[in-house]
Short mmCIF file of C-alpha atoms in Angstrom, two decimals:
data_model
loop_
_atom_site.label_atom_id
_atom_site.label_comp_id
_atom_site.label_asym_id
_atom_site.label_seq_id
_atom_site.Cartn_x
_atom_site.Cartn_y
_atom_site.Cartn_z
CA MET A 6 100.88 77.07 111.16
CA SER A 7 98.03 74.70 112.13
CA GLY A 8 95.46 73.18 109.71
CA PHE A 9 91.92 73.01 110.02
CA LEU A 10 88.87 71.64 108.34
CA THR A 11 85.91 72.90 106.48
CA THR A 12 82.95 71.98 104.45
CA HIS A 13 80.39 73.34 101.68
CA VAL A 14 77.33 71.73 100.87
CA LEU A 15 75.60 72.58 97.28
CA ASP A 16 72.01 71.07 96.66
CA THR A 17 72.62 70.10 92.86
CA ALA A 18 68.95 69.83 91.95
CA SER A 19 68.03 73.31 93.12
CA GLY A 20 71.28 74.82 92.04
CA LYS A 21 71.59 76.33 95.88
CA PRO A 22 73.61 75.92 98.81
CA ALA A 23 71.99 73.31 101.20
CA SER A 24 71.12 75.49 104.08
CA GLY A 25 70.06 74.01 107.18
CA LEU A 26 71.80 70.37 106.66
CA ALA A 27 73.14 68.81 109.74
CA ILE A 28 76.84 67.53 109.81
CA THR A 29 78.32 65.17 112.55
CA LEU A 30 82.25 64.73 112.70
CA TYR A 31 83.69 61.56 113.93
CA ARG A 32 87.34 60.73 114.52
CA ASP A 33 88.23 57.02 113.94
CA ASN A 34 90.19 55.71 117.12
CA ASP A 35 91.32 52.22 116.23
CA GLY A 36 87.96 51.12 114.68
CA VAL A 37 85.89 53.00 117.34
CA LEU A 38 84.16 56.42 115.77
CA GLU A 39 84.40 59.07 118.50
CA LYS A 40 82.02 61.85 117.71
CA LEU A 41 83.64 65.14 117.87
CA LYS A 42 81.20 67.78 116.73
CA SER A 43 77.82 68.73 115.22
CA VAL A 44 77.26 71.42 113.13
CA VAL A 45 74.85 72.81 110.64
CA THR A 46 75.21 74.58 107.56
CA ASN A 47 74.26 78.33 107.02
CA SER A 48 72.13 80.00 104.16
CA ASP A 49 75.21 79.75 102.25
CA GLY A 50 75.62 76.00 102.75
CA ARG A 51 78.76 76.44 105.03
CA CYS A 52 79.50 76.32 108.61
CA ASP A 53 79.89 79.49 110.65
CA GLY A 54 83.84 78.66 111.48
CA PRO A 55 86.09 75.56 110.88
CA ILE A 56 84.75 72.46 111.51
CA LEU A 57 87.82 71.34 113.19
CA ASP A 58 90.05 74.59 114.29
CA GLU A 59 94.02 74.56 114.60
CA THR A 60 93.63 73.54 117.96
CA GLU A 61 91.72 70.58 117.26
CA PHE A 62 93.26 69.68 114.31
CA ALA A 63 95.16 66.41 114.15
CA ILE A 64 96.50 63.69 112.09
CA GLY A 65 93.97 60.64 111.64
CA THR A 66 91.30 59.29 109.65
CA TYR A 67 87.70 61.05 110.07
CA GLU A 68 84.04 60.65 108.81
CA LEU A 69 81.55 63.36 108.24
CA HIS A 70 78.24 62.43 108.13
CA PHE A 71 75.75 64.77 106.24
CA ALA A 72 72.09 64.11 107.10
CA ALA A 73 71.23 64.61 103.63
CA GLY A 74 67.80 62.82 104.07
CA ASP A 75 66.39 65.09 106.69
CA TYR A 76 67.60 68.09 104.42
CA LEU A 77 65.69 66.60 101.35
CA LYS A 78 62.53 65.75 103.16
CA LYS A 79 62.43 69.80 104.41
CA GLN A 80 63.02 70.47 100.55
CA GLY A 81 59.65 68.59 99.72
CA GLY A 82 59.17 67.07 96.13
CA ASP A 83 58.33 63.79 95.14
CA LEU A 84 60.94 61.17 97.29
CA PRO A 85 60.88 57.53 97.56
CA ASP A 86 60.08 56.04 100.66
CA PRO A 87 62.66 54.83 102.13
CA LEU A 88 64.78 57.69 100.78
CA PHE A 89 67.71 56.39 98.24
CA LEU A 90 70.07 58.54 100.19
CA ASP A 91 69.81 59.34 103.86
CA VAL A 92 73.00 59.60 105.83
CA VAL A 93 76.27 60.18 103.42
CA PRO A 94 79.23 59.43 104.98
CA ILE A 95 82.37 60.49 104.08
CA ARG A 96 85.53 58.97 105.43
CA PHE A 97 88.77 60.94 104.57
CA GLY A 98 92.18 61.14 106.18
CA ILE A 99 94.39 63.91 107.59
CA ALA A 100 97.85 63.30 106.68
CA ASP A 101 99.10 67.14 107.01
CA ALA A 102 98.46 68.50 110.44
CA SER A 103 99.47 71.97 108.82
CA SER A 104 97.21 72.07 105.84
CA HIS A 105 93.62 73.09 105.50
CA TYR A 106 91.39 70.41 104.51
CA HIS A 107 88.17 71.33 102.44
CA VAL A 108 85.48 68.40 101.91
CA PRO A 109 82.54 70.06 100.10
CA LEU A 110 79.53 68.07 99.16
CA LEU A 111 77.36 68.19 96.04
CA ILE A 112 74.06 66.27 96.78
CA SER A 113 70.79 65.61 95.41
CA ALA A 114 68.12 63.00 95.97
CA PHE A 115 69.58 60.20 93.80
CA GLY A 116 73.34 61.14 94.06
CA TYR A 117 76.44 62.87 95.40
CA SER A 118 79.95 63.71 94.90
CA THR A 119 82.92 65.21 97.09
CA TYR A 120 86.56 66.18 96.30
CA ARG A 121 89.16 67.83 98.33
CA GLY A 122 88.60 71.49 97.95
CA SER A 123 90.67 74.34 98.64
#
């Protein structure tokens, strides 16, 4: 069995999924970030499929870059200029190529959190 990578983005200020948020996945190759894929969240704040499926999944260090600033601007509201949060990078390691790695993001204009989900 091979693993795969997923995410889910929730807007904690609105209490709703973050729909239309752009995400870019990079792999760290000896200090150089290699772009692997760009996706956009659907109406449920998820991607329509795994960001990395079993054919692409490999042990290594990765970064997900969440375009939170662009998403927050589309939502409107009273935002500072410049934004407090713009691109939110989450650097994580995949140590087990047979596991499901779920990296969710909880976002608002002034804070975020993440964890390894299931």
